[in-house]
mmCIF file of C-alpha atoms in Angstrom:
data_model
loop_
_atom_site.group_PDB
_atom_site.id
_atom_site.type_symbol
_atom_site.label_atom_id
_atom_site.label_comp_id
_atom_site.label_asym_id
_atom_site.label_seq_id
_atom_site.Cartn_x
_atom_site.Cartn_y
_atom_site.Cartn_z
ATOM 1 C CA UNK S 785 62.243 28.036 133.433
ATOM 2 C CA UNK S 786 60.697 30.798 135.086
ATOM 3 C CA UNK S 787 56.563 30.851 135.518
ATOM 4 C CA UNK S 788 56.561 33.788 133.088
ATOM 5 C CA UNK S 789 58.381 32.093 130.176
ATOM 6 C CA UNK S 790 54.821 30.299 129.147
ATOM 7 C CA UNK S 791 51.566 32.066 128.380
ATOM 8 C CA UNK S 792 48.420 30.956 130.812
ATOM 9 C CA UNK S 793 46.874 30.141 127.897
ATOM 10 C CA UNK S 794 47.094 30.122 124.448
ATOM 11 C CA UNK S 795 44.518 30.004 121.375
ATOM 12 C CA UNK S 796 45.585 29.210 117.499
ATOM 13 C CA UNK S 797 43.054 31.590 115.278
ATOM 14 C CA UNK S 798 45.190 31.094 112.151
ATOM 15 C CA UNK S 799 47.251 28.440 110.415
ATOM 16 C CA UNK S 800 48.106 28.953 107.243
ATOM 17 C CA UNK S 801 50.861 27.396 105.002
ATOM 18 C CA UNK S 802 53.215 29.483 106.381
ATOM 19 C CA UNK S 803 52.159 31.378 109.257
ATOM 20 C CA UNK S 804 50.412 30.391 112.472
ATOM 21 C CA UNK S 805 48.735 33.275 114.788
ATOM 22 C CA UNK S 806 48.102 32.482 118.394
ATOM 23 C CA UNK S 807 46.316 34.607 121.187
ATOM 24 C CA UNK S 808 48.095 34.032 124.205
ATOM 25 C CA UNK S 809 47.138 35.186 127.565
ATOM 26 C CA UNK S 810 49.712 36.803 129.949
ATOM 27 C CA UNK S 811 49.546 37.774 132.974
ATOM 28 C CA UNK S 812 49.750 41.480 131.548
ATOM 29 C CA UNK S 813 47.172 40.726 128.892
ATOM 30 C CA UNK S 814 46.665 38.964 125.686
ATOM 31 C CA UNK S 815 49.400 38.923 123.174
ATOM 32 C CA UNK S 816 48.892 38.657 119.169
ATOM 33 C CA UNK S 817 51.496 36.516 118.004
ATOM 34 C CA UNK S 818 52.966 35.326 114.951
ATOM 35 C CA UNK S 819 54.855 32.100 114.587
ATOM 36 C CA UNK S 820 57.129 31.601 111.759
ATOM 37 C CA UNK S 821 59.709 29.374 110.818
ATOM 38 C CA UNK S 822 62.693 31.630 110.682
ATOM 39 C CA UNK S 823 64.858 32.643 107.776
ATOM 40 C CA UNK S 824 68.091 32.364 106.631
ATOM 41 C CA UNK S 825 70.035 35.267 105.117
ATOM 42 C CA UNK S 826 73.927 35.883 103.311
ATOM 43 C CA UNK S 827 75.888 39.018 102.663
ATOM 44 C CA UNK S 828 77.676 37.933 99.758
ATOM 45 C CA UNK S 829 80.422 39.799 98.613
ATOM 46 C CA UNK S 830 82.202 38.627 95.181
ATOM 47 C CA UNK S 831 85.971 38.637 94.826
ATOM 48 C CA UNK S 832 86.109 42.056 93.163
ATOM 49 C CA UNK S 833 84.405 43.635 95.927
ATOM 50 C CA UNK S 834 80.741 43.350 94.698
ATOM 51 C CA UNK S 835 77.916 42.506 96.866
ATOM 52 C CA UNK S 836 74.996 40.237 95.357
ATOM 53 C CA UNK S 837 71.591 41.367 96.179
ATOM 54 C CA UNK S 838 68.023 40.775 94.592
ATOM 55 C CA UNK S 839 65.169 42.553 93.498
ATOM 56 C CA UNK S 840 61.776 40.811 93.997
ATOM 57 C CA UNK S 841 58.186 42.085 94.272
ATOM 58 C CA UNK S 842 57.254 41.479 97.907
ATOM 59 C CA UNK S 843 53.203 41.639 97.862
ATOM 60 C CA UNK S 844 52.816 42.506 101.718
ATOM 61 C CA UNK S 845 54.071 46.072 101.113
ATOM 62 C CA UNK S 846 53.223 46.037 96.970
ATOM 63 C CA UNK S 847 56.398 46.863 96.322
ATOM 64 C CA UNK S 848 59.578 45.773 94.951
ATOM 65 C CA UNK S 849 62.086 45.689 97.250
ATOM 66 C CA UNK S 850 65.716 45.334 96.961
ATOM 67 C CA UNK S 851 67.142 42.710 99.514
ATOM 68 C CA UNK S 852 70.051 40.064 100.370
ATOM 69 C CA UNK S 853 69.460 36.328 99.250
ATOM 70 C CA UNK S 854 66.990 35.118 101.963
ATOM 71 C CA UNK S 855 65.613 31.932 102.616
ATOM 72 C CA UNK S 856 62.843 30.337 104.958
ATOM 73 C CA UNK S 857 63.469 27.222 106.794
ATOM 74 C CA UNK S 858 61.558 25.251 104.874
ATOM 75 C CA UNK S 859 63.342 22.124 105.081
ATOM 76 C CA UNK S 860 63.340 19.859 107.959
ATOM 77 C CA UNK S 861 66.668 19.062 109.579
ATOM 78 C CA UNK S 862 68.831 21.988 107.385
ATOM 79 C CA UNK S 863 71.497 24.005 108.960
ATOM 80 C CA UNK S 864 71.101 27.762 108.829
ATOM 81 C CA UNK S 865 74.555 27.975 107.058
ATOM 82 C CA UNK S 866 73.332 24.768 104.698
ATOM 83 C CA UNK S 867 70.077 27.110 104.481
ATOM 84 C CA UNK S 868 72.197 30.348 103.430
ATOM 85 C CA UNK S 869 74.412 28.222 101.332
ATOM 86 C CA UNK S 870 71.404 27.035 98.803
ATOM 87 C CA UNK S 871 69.448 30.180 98.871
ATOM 88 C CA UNK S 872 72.571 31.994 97.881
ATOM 89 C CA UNK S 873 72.733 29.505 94.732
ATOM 90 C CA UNK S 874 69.148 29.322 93.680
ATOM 91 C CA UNK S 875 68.594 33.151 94.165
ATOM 92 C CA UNK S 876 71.977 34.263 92.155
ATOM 93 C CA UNK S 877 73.532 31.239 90.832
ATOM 94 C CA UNK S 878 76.730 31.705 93.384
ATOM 95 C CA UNK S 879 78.608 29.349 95.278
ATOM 96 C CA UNK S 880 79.117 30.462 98.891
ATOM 97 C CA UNK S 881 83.187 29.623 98.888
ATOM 98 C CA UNK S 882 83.459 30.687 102.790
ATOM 99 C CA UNK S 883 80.807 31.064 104.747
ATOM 100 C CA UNK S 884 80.460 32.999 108.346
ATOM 101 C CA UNK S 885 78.084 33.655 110.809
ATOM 102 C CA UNK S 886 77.481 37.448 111.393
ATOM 103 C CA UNK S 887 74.495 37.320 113.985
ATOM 104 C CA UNK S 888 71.215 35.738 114.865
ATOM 105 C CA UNK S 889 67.908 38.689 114.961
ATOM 106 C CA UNK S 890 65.090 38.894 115.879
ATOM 107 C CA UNK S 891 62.856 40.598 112.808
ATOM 108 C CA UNK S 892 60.135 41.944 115.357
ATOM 109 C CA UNK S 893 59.830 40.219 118.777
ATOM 110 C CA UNK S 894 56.406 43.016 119.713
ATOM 111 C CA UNK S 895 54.604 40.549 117.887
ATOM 112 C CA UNK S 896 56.567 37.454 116.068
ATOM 113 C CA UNK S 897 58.956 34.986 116.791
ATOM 114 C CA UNK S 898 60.684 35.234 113.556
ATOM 115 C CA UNK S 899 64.692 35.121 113.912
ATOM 116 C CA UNK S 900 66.733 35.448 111.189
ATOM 117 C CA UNK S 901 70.318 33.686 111.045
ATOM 118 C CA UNK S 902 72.805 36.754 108.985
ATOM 119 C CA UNK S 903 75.790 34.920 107.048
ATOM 120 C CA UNK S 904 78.902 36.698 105.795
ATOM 121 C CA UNK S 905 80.229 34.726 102.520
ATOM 122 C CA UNK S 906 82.505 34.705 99.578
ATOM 123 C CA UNK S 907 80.752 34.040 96.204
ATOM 124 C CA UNK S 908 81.671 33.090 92.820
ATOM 125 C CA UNK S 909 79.525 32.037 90.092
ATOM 126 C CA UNK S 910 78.461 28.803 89.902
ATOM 127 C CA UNK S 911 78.712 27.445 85.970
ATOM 128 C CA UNK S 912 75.885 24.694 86.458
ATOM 129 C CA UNK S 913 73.101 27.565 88.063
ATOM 130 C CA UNK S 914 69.984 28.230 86.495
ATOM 131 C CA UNK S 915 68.656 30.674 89.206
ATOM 132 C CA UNK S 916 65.025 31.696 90.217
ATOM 133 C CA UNK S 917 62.881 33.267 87.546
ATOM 134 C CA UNK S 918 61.352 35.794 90.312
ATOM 135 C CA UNK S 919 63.820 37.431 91.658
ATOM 136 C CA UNK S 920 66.329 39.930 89.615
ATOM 137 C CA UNK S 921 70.133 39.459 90.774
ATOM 138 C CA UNK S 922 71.430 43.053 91.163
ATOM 139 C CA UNK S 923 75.303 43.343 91.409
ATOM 140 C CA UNK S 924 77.196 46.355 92.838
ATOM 141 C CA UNK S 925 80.063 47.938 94.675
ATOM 142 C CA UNK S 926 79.618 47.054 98.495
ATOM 143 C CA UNK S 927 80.159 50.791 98.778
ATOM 144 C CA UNK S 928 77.945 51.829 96.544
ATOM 145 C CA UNK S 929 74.765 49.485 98.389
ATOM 146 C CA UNK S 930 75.652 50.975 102.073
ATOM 147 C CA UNK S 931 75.090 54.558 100.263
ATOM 148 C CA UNK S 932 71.743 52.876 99.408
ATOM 149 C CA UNK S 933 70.760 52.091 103.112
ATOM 150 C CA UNK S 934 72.432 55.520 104.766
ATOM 151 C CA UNK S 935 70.331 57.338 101.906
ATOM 152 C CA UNK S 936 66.664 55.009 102.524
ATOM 153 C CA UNK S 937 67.146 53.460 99.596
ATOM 154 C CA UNK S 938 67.420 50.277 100.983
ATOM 155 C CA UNK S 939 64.676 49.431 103.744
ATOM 156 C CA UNK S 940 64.719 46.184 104.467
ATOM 157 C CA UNK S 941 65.476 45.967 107.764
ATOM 158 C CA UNK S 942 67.729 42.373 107.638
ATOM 159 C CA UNK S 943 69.624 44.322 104.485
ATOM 160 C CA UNK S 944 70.319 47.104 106.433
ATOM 161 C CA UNK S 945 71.692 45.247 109.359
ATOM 162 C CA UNK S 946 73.601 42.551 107.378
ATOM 163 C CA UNK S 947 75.326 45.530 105.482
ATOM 164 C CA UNK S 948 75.989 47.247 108.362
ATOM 165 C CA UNK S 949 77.682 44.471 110.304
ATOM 166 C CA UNK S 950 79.410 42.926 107.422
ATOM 167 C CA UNK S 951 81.378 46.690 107.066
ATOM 168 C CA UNK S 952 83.174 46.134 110.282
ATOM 169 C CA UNK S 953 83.821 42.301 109.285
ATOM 170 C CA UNK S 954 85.554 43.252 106.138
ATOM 171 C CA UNK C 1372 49.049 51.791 89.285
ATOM 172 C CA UNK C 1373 50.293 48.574 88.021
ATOM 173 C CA UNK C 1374 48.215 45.967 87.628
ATOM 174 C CA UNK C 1375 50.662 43.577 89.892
ATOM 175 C CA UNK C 1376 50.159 46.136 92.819
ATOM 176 C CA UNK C 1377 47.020 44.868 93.958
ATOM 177 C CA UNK C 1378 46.013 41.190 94.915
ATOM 178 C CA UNK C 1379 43.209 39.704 92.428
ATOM 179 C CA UNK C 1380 41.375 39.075 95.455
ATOM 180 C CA UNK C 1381 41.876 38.419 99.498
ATOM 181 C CA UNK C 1382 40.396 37.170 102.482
ATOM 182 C CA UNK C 1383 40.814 37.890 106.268
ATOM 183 C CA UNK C 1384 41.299 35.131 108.120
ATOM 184 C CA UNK C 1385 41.811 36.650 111.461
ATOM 185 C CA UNK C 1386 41.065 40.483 113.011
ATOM 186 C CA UNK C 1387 42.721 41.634 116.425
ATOM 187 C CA UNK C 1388 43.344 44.233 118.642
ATOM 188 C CA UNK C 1389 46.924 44.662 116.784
ATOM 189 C CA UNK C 1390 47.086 42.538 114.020
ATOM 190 C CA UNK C 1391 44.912 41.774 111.168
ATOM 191 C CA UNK C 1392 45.852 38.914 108.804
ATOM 192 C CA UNK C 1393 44.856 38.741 105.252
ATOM 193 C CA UNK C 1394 45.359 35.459 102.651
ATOM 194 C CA UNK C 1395 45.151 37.518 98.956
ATOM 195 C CA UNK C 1396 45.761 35.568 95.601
ATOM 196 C CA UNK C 1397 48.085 36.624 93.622
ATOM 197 C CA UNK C 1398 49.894 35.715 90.102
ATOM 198 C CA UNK C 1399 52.521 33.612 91.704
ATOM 199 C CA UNK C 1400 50.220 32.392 94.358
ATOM 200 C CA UNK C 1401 48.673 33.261 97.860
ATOM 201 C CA UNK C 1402 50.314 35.139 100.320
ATOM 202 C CA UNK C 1403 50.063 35.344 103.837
ATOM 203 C CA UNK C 1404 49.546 38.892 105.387
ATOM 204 C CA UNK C 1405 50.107 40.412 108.644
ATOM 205 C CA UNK C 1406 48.498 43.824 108.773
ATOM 206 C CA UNK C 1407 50.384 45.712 111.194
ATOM 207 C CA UNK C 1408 49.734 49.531 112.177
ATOM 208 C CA UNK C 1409 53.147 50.517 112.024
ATOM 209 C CA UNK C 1410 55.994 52.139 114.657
ATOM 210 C CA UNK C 1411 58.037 54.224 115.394
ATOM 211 C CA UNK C 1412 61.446 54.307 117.533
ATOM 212 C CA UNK C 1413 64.405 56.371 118.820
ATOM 213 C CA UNK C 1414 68.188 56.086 119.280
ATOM 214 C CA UNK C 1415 68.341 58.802 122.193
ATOM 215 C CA UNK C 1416 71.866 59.806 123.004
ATOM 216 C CA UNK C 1417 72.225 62.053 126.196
ATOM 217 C CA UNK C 1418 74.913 64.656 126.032
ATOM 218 C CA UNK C 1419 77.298 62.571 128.072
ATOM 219 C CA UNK C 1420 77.245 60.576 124.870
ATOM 220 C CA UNK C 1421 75.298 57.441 126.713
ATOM 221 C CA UNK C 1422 72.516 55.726 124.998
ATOM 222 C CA UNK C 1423 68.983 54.912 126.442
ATOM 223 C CA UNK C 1424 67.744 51.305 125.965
ATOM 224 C CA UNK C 1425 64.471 49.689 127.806
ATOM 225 C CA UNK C 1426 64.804 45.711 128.690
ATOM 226 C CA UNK C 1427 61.582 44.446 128.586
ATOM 227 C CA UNK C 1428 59.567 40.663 128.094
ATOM 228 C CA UNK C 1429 59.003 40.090 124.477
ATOM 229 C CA UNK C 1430 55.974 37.284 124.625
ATOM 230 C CA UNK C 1431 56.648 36.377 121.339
ATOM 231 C CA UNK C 1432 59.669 35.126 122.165
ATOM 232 C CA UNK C 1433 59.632 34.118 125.544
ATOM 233 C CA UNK C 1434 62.764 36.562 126.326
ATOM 234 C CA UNK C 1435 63.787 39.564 127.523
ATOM 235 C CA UNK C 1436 64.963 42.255 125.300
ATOM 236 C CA UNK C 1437 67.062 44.993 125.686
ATOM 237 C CA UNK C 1438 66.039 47.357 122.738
ATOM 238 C CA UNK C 1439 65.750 51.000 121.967
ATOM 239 C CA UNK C 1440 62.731 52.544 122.985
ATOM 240 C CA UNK C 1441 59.520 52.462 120.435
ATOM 241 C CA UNK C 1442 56.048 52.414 120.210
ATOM 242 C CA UNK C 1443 53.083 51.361 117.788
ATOM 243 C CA UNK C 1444 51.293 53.660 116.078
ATOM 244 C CA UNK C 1445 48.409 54.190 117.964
ATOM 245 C CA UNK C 1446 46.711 57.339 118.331
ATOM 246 C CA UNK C 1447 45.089 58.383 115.197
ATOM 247 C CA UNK C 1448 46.623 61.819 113.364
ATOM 248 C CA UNK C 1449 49.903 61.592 115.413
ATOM 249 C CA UNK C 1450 52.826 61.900 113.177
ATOM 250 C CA UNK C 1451 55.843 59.253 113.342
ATOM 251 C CA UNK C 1452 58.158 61.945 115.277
ATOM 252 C CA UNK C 1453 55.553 63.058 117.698
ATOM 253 C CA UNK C 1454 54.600 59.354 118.250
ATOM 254 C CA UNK C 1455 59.226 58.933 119.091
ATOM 255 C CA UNK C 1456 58.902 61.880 121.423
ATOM 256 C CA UNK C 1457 55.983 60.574 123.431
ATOM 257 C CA UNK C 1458 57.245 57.013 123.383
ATOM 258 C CA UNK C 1459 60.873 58.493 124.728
ATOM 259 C CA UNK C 1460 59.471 60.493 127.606
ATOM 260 C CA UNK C 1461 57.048 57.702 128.524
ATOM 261 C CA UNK C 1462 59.247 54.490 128.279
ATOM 262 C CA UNK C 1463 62.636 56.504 129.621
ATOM 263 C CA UNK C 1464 61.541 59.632 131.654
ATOM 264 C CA UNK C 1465 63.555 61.461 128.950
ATOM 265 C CA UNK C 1466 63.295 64.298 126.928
ATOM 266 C CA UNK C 1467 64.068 64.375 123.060
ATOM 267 C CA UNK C 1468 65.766 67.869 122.594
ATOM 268 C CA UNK C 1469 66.645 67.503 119.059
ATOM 269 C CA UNK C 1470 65.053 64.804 116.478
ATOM 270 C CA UNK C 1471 66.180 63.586 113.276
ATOM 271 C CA UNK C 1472 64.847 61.277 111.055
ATOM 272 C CA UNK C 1473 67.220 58.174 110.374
ATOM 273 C CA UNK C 1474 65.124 55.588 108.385
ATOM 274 C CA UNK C 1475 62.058 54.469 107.186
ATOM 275 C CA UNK C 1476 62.248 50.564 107.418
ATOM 276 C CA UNK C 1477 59.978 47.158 106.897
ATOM 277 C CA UNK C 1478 60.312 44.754 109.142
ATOM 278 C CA UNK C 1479 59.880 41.459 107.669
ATOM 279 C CA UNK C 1480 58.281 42.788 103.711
ATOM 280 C CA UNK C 1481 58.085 38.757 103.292
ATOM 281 C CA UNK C 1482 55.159 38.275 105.204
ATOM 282 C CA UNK C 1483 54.003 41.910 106.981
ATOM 283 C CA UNK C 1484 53.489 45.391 106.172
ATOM 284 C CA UNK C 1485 55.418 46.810 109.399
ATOM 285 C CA UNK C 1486 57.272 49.845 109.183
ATOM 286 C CA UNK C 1487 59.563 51.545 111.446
ATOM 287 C CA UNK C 1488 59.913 55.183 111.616
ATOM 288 C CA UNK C 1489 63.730 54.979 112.742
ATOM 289 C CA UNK C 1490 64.743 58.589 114.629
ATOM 290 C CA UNK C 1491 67.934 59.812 116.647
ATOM 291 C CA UNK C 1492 67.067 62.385 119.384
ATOM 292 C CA UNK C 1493 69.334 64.255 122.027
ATOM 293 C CA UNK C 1494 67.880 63.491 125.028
ATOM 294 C CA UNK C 1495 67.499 65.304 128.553
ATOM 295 C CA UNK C 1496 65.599 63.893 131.819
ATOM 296 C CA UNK C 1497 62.362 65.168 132.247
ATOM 297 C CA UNK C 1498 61.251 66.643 136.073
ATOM 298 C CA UNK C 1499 57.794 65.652 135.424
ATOM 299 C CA UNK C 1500 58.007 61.786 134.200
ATOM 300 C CA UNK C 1501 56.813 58.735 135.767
ATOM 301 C CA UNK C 1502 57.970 56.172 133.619
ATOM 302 C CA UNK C 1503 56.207 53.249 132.750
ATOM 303 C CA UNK C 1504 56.455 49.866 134.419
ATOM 304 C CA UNK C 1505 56.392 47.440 132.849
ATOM 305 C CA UNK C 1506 59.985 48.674 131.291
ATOM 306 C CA UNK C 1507 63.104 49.022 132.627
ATOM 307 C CA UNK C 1508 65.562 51.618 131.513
ATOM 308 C CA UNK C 1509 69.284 50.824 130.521
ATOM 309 C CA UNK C 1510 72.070 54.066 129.873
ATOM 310 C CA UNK C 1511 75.202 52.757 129.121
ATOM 311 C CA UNK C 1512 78.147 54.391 126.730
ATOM 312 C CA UNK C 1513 76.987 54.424 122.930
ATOM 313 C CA UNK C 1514 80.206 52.562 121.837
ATOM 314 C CA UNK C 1515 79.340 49.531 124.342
ATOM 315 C CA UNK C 1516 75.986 49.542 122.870
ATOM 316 C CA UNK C 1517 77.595 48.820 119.567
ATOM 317 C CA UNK C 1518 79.685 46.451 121.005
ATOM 318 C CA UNK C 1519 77.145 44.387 122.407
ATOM 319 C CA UNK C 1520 75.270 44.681 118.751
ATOM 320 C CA UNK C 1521 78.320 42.703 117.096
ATOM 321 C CA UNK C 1522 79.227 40.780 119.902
ATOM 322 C CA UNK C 1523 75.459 39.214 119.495
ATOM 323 C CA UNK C 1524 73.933 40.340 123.062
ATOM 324 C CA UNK C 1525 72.085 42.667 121.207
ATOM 325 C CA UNK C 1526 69.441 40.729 118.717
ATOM 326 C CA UNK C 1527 66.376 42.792 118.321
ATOM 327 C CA UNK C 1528 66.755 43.716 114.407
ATOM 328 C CA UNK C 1529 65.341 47.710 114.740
ATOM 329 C CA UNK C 1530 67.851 48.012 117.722
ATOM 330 C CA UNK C 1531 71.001 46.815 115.715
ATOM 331 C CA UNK C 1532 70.286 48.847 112.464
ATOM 332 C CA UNK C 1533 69.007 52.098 114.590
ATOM 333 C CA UNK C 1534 72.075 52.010 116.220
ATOM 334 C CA UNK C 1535 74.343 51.480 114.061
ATOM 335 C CA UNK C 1536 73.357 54.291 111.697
ATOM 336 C CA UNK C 1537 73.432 56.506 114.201
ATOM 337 C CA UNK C 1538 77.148 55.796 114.645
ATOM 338 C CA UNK C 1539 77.591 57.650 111.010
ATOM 339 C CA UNK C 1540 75.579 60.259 112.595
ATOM 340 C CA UNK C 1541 77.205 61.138 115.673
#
C-alpha cells in the first residue's frame, strides 16, 4: 500500500454504540471521520410488479422518510445478501425468492466510511412474518415510486440510486 | 410541530471543524447524530455532450474517487446554486452556463443530517481559472459515465444518482 493510504495519526473523540469519530491527520490536514459498520439494502419488486418500500421516522433529519428495506451489519460473520435477505423479512414480512447484487456505494466518502451493499430481489409474502412495529410497509407500482424520486419525493439517496439502477436491470 | 419531532433531550459528545455529533433520547431510544453543514453538487455536461468528474483521495475511505464535482456549504448566506457554480469553476476551471435544480437529497437520514443540493449545469471553460490542486479533472462521454455507474467503477452514492437523473434530463 501506498504511504498515503494511512493517516499520520489518528485520534478516537467518539464511540458510541454505533458510531465511532476519529481525527486523523493527513498530510493535507486533519480529517473528521465517521466509521460505521455499513448497511445492507434490497430493491424488492413483487411478482405483480410492485416494489416494497417503508416508511419510518428517521430522527437525524425529524422526519419521516420513505426508503427501501435497509439493514446495518450488525451481526458478526453475515453476508451482505444473508444481511438483505433478513432485513427484507423483518421490515415487510417478504421472502427474498432471488436475490442479486446491483452495486456496492459509498453513502458519503467527504467524511464516512459507510458503504452500502444495493440488492435486486424477488419477494413474496412470507405466511409465518410478524414484521417490525416501526416501520410502515408501503406497496406500489415500481413506476409509480421512480415518479416519486424524478419528482423529490423520494430523497433518500440509497432509494434513489437502488431505483434507478434496478430500472435498467428489469 | 409534533411532539415526536424533537428529541426529549441531547448531548454533544464531540464539536469539529466539520462535524458536530449529538447523542439525543428519544421514545424508541438514543440516537447517534452527525451534524453536518450540508452540500451541494453538479452534473456539468459540456456541449460536446461530455461530462466533468474530479478524482480525488477520499480519507475516509482510504481511496480515490472519481465523483462529480461538489462542495460543503461553507460560506454563510450563499445559496445552494451559487455554492454549485463556485464549486464548478473552482474544482474544474469550468463555467456553469445554464443551472437546474435536480434533487434535494440526504445522505445517510439513519445516522446524519447531510443534504445534497443535486444540480445539472451546461458548462463552458473559463479563461480566467486556476483550478484547484488537490483535484484532478476527468471529461469523458456522458453515456460512459453511466456505464461505469452500473458496471460498479463508479461507487460514490451522490455521483451515481446525480447522474443518472440527469440522463432523464438530457
Amino acid at each position: 500500500m501506498p504511504a498515503t493510504s494511512d493517516p499520520r495519526s489518528a485520534r478516537e473523540v467518539f464511540r458510541g454504540k454505533l458510531l465511532r469519530v476519529e481525527v486523523e491527520s493527513w498530510p493535507v490536514g486533519e480529517r473528521e471521520v465517521v466509521r460505521h459498520p455499513g448497511a445492507c439494502a434490497v430493491v424488492a419488486l413483487t411478482t405483480d410488479g410492485d416494489v416494497l418500500l417503508v416508511r419510518q421516522m428517521r430522527e437525524a433529519i425529524r422526519q419521516v422518510v420513505l426508503e427501501i428495506p435497509a439493514g446495518i451489519f450488525d451481526i458478526d460473520g453475515e453476508d451482505a445478501g444473508t444481511c438483505a435477505v433478513r432485513e427484507l423479512l423483518e421490515e415487510t414480512g417478504h421472502r427474498a425468492m432471488k436475490l442479486e447484487h446491483l452495486a456496492r456505494v459509498y453513502t458519503s466518502p467527504g467524511f464516512t466510511d459507510e458503504r452500502i451493499e444495493l440488492f435486486l430481489a424477488e419477494a413474496e409474502p412470507a405466511t409465518d412474518a410478524s414484521g417490525e412495529d416501526s416501520v410502515e410497509v408501503v406497496r406500489m407500482p415500481f413506476d409509480e415510486a421512480l415518479v416519486m424520486v424524478k419528482n423529490g419525493q423520494i430523497q433518500d439517496l440509497k432509494t434513489m440510486a437502488g431505483l434507478l439502477l434496478a430500472r435498467d436491470r428489469t
